[in-house]
PDB file of C-alpha atoms in Angstrom:
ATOM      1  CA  UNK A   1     -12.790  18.330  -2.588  1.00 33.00           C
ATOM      2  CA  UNK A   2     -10.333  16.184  -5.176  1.00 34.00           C
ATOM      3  CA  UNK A   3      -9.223  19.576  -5.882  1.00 35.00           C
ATOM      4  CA  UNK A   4      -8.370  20.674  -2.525  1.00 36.00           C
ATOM      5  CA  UNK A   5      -6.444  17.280  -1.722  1.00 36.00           C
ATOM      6  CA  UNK A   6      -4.479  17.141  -4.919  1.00 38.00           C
ATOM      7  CA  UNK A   7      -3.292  21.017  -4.245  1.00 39.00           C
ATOM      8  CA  UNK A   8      -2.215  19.632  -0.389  1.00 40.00           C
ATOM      9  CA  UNK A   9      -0.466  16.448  -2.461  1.00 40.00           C
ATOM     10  CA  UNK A  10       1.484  18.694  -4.676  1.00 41.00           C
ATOM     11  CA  UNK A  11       2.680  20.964  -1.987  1.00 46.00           C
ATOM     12  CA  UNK A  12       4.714  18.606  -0.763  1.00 65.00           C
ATOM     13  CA  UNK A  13       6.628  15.013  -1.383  1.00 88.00           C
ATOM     14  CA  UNK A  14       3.585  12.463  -2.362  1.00 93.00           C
ATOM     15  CA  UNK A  15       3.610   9.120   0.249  1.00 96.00           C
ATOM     16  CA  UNK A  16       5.860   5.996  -0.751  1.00 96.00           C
ATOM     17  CA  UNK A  17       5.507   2.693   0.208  1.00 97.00           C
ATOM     18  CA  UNK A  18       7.788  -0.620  -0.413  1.00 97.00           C
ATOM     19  CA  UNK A  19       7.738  -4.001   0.578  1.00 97.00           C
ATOM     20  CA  UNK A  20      10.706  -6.926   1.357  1.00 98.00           C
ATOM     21  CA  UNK A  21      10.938  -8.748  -0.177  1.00 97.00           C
ATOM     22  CA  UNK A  22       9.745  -7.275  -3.626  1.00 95.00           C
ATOM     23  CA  UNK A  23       8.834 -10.236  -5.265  1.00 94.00           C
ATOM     24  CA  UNK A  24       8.721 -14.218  -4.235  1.00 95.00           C
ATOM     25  CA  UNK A  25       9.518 -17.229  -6.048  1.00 94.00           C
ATOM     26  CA  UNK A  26       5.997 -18.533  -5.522  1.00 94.00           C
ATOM     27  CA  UNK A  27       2.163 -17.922  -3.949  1.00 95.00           C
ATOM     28  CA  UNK A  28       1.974 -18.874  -0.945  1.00 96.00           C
ATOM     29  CA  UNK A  29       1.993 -17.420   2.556  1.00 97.00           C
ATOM     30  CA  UNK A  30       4.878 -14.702   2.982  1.00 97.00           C
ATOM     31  CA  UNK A  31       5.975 -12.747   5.599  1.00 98.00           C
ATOM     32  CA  UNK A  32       6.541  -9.283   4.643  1.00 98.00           C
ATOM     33  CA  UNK A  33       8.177  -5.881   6.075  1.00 98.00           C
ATOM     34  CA  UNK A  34       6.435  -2.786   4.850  1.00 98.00           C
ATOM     35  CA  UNK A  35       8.100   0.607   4.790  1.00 98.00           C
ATOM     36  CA  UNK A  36       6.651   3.776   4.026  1.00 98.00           C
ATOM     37  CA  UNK A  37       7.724   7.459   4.067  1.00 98.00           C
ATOM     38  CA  UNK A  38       6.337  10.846   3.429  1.00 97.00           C
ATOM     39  CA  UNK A  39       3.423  10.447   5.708  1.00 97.00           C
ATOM     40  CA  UNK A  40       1.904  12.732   8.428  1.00 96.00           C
ATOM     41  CA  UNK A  41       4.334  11.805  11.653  1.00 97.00           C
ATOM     42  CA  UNK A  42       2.072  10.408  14.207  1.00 96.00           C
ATOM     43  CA  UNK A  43      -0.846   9.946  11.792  1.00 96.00           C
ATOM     44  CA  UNK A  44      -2.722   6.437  11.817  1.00 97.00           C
ATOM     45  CA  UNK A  45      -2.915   4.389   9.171  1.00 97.00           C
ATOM     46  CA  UNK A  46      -3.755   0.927   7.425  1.00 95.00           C
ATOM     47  CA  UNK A  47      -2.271  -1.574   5.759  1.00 96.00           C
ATOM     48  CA  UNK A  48      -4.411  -4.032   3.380  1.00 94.00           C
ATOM     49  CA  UNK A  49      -3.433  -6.791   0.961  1.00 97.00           C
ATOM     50  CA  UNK A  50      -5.295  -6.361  -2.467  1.00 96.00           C
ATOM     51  CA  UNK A  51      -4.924  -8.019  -5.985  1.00 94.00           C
ATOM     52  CA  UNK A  52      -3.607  -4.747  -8.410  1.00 92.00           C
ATOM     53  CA  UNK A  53      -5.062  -4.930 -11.472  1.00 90.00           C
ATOM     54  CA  UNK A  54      -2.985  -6.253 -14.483  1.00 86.00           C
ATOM     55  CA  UNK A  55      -0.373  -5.711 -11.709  1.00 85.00           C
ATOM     56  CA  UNK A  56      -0.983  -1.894 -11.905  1.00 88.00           C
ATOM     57  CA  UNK A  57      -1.042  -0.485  -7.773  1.00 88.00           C
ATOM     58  CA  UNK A  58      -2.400   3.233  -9.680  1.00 84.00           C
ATOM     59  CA  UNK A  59      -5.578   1.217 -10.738  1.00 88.00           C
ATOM     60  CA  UNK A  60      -6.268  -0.405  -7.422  1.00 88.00           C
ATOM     61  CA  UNK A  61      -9.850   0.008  -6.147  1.00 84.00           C
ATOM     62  CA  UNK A  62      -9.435  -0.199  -2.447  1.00 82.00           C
ATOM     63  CA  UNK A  63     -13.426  -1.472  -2.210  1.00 85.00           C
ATOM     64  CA  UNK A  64     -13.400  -3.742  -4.859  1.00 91.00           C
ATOM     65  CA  UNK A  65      -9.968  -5.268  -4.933  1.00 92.00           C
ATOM     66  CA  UNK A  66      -8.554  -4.929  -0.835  1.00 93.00           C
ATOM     67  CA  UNK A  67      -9.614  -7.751   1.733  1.00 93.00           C
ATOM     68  CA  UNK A  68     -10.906  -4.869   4.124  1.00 90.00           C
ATOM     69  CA  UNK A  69     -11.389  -7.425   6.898  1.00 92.00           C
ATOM     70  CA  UNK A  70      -7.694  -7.748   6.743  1.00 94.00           C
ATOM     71  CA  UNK A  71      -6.348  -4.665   8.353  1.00 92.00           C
ATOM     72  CA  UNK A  72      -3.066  -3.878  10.130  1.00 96.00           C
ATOM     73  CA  UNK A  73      -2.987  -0.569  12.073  1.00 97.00           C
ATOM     74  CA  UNK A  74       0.568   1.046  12.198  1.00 98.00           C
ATOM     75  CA  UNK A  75       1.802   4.754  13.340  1.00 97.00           C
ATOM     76  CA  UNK A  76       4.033   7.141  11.789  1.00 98.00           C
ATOM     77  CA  UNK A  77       6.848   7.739  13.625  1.00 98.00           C
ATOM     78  CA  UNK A  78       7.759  11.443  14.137  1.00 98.00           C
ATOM     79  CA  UNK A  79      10.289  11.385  10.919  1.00 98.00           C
ATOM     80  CA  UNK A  80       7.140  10.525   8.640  1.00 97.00           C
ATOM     81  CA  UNK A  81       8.272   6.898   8.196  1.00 98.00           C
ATOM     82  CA  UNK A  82       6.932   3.167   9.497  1.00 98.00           C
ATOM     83  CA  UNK A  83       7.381   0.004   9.108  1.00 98.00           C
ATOM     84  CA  UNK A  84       5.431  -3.210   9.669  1.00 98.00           C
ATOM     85  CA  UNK A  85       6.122  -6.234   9.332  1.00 98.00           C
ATOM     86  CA  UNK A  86       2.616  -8.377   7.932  1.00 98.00           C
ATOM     87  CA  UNK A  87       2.090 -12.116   6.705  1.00 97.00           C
ATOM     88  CA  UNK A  88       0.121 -12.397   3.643  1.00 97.00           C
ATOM     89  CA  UNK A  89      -1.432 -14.994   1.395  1.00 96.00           C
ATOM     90  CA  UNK A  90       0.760 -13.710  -2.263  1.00 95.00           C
ATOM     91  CA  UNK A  91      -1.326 -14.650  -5.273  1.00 94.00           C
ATOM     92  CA  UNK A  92      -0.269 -13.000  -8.685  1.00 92.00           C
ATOM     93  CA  UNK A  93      -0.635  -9.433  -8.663  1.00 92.00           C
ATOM     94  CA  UNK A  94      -0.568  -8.976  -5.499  1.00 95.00           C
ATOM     95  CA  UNK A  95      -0.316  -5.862  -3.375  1.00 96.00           C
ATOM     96  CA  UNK A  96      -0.268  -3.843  -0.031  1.00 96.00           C
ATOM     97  CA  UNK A  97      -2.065  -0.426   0.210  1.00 95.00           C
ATOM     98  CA  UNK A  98      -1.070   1.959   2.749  1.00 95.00           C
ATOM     99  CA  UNK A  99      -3.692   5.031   3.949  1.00 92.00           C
ATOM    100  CA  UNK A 100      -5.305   6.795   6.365  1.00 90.00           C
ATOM    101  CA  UNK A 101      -9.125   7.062   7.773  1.00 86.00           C
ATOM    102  CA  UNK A 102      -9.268  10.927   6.980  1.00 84.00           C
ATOM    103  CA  UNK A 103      -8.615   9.758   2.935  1.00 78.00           C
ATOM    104  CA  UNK A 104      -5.496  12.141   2.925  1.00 90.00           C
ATOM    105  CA  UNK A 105      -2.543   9.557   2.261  1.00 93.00           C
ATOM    106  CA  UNK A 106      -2.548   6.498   0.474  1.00 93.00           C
ATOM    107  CA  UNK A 107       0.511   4.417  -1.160  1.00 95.00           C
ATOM    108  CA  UNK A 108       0.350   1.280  -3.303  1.00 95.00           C
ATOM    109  CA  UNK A 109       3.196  -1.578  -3.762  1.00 95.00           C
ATOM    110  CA  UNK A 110       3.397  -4.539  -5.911  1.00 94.00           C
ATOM    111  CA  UNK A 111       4.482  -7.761  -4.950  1.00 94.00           C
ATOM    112  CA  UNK A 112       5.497  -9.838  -8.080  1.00 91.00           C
ATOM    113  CA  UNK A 113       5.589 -13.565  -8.154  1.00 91.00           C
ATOM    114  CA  UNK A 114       8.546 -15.084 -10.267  1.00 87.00           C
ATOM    115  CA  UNK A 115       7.473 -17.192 -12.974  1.00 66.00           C
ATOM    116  CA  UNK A 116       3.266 -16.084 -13.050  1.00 64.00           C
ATOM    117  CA  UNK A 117       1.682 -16.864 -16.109  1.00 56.00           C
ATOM    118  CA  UNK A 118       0.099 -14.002 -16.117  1.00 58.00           C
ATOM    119  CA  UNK A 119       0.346 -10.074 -16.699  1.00 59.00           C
ATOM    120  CA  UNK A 120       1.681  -9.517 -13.142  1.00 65.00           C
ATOM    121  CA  UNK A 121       4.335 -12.045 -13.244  1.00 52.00           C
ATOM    122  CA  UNK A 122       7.808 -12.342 -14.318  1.00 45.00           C
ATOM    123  CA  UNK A 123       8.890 -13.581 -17.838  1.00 42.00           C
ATOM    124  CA  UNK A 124      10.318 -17.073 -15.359  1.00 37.00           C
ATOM    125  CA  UNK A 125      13.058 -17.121 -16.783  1.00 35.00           C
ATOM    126  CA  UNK A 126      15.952 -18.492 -14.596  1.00 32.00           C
ATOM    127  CA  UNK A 127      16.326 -16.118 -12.007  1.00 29.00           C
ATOM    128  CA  UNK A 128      17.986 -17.047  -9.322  1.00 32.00           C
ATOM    129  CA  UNK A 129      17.489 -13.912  -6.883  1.00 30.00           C
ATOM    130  CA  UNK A 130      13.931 -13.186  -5.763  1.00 31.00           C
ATOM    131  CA  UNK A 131      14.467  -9.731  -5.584  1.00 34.00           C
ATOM    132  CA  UNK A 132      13.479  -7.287  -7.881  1.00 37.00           C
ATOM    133  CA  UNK A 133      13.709  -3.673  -7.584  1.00 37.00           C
ATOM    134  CA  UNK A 134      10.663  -1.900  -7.595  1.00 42.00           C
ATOM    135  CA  UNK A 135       9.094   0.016 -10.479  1.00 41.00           C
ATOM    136  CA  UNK A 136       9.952   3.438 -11.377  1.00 40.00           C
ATOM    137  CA  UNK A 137       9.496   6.071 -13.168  1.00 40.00           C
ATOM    138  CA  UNK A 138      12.148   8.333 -14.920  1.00 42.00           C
ATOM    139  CA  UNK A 139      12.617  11.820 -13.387  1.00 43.00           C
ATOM    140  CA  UNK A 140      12.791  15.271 -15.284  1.00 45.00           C
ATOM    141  CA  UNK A 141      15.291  14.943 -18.275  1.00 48.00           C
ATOM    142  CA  UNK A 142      15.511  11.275 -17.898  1.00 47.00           C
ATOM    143  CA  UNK A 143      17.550  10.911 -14.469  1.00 48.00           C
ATOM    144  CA  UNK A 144      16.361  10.424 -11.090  1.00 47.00           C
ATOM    145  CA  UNK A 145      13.743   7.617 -11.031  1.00 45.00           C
ATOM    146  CA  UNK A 146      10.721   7.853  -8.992  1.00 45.00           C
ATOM    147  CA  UNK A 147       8.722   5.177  -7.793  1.00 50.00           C
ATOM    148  CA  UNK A 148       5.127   4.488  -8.515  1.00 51.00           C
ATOM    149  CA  UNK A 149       2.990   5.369  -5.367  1.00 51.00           C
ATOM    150  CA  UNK A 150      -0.399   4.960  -6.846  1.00 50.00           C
ATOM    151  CA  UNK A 151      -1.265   8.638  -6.711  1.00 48.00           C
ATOM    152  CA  UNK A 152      -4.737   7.885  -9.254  1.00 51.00           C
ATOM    153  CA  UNK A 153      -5.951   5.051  -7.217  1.00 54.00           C
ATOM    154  CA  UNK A 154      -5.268   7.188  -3.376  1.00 54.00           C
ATOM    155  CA  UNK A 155      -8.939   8.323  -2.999  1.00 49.00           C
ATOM    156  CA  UNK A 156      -9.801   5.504  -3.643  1.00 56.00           C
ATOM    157  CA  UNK A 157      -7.868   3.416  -1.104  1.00 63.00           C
ATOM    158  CA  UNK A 158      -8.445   6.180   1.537  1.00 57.00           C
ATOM    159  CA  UNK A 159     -11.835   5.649   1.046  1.00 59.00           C
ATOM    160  CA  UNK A 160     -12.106   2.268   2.362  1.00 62.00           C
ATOM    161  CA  UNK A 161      -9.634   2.964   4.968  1.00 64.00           C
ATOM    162  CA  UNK A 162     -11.537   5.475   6.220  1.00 60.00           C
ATOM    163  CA  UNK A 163     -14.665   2.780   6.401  1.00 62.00           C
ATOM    164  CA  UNK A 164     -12.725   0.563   8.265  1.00 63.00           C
ATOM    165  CA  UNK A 165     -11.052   2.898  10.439  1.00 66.00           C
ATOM    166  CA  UNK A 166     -14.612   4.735  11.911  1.00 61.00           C
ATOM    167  CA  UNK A 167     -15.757   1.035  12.271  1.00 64.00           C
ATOM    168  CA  UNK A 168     -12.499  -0.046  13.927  1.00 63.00           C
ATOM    169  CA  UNK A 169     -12.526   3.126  16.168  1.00 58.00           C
ATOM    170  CA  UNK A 170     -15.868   3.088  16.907  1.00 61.00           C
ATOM    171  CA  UNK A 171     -15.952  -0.895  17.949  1.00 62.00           C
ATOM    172  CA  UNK A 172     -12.945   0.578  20.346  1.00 62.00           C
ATOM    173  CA  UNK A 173     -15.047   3.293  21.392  1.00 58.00           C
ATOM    174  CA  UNK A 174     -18.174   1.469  22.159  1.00 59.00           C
ATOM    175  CA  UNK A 175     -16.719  -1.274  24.375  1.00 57.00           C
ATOM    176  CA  UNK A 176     -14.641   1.408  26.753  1.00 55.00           C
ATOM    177  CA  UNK A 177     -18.209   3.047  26.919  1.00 51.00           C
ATOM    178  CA  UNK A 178     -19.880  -0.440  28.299  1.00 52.00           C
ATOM    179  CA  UNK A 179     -17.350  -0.878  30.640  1.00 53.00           C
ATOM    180  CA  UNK A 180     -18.272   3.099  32.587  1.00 50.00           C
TER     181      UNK A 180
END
């Protein structure tokens, strides 16, 4: 099956997600837009808040490290792109997964917070924008950069999300049967 869904993955461009802002000047509660492209148009998804890792979305463990109780349902919009716009609790290596029930698309994004102490944070060194662009990869021959969209950890995520969305969907379902 990982075989089969890695094949589908290559065939065409892999799921992004971003977030603005891309980093905050401290923890604390922050309202956030999420954007993602290269979905399924019209397909169902889920965004969660985790903790990354050492900061890294590709090791996220969507069971492990994503507050599954803390869902937001969006839908992509016939061009393959959404956005949502979520308030989260930020606490050093932070980050928002994106995926759907069927565990076929899955992103990752890190929010970093300026100043951490830690692995996930900045160096805090004076910065006066709380900006920061997010983390890429270089493309063939060194041109090009592509972001980091967590390929490894998608299973992973999509797994959960697909927990969450049969219980979400079936909560739905059962209460519009009660009501016949």
């Amino acid at each position: 099956m990982l075989t089969m869904l890695s094949g589908t993955a290559a065939a065409q461009d892999d799921p992004v997600i971003t977030a603005d802002p891309a980093s905050v000047s401290e923890e604390g509660e922050a309202d956030i837009t999420v954007s993602g492209e290269n979905f399924t148009p019209g397909n169902s998804l889920f965004l969660l808040p985790c903790v990354a890792p050492d900061g890294d979305a590709n090791a996220i463990n969507g069971q492990q490290d994503c507050d599954i109780a803390d869902l937001t349902a969006v839908t992509v919009g016939d061009d393959g792109t959404f956005t949502a716009d979520v308030t989260y609790d930020i606490v050093e290596c932070f980050a928002i997964a994106a995926g759907d029930a069927a565990q076929t698309e899955a992103a990752a994004v890190t929010i970093l917070v300026d100043g951490a102490a830690g692995a996930c944070g900045t160096d805090g060194g004076g910065s006066d924008t709380t900006e920061e662009a997010p983390a890429t990869t270089e493309g063939p021959g060194g041109e090009d950069p592509l972001p980091e969209t967590g390929v490894g950890t998608n299973l992973m995520i999509a797994g959960a999300l697909f927990l969450l969305g049969a219980g979400y969907f079936s909560t739905r379902a059962g209460g519009r049967l009660g009501e016949r």
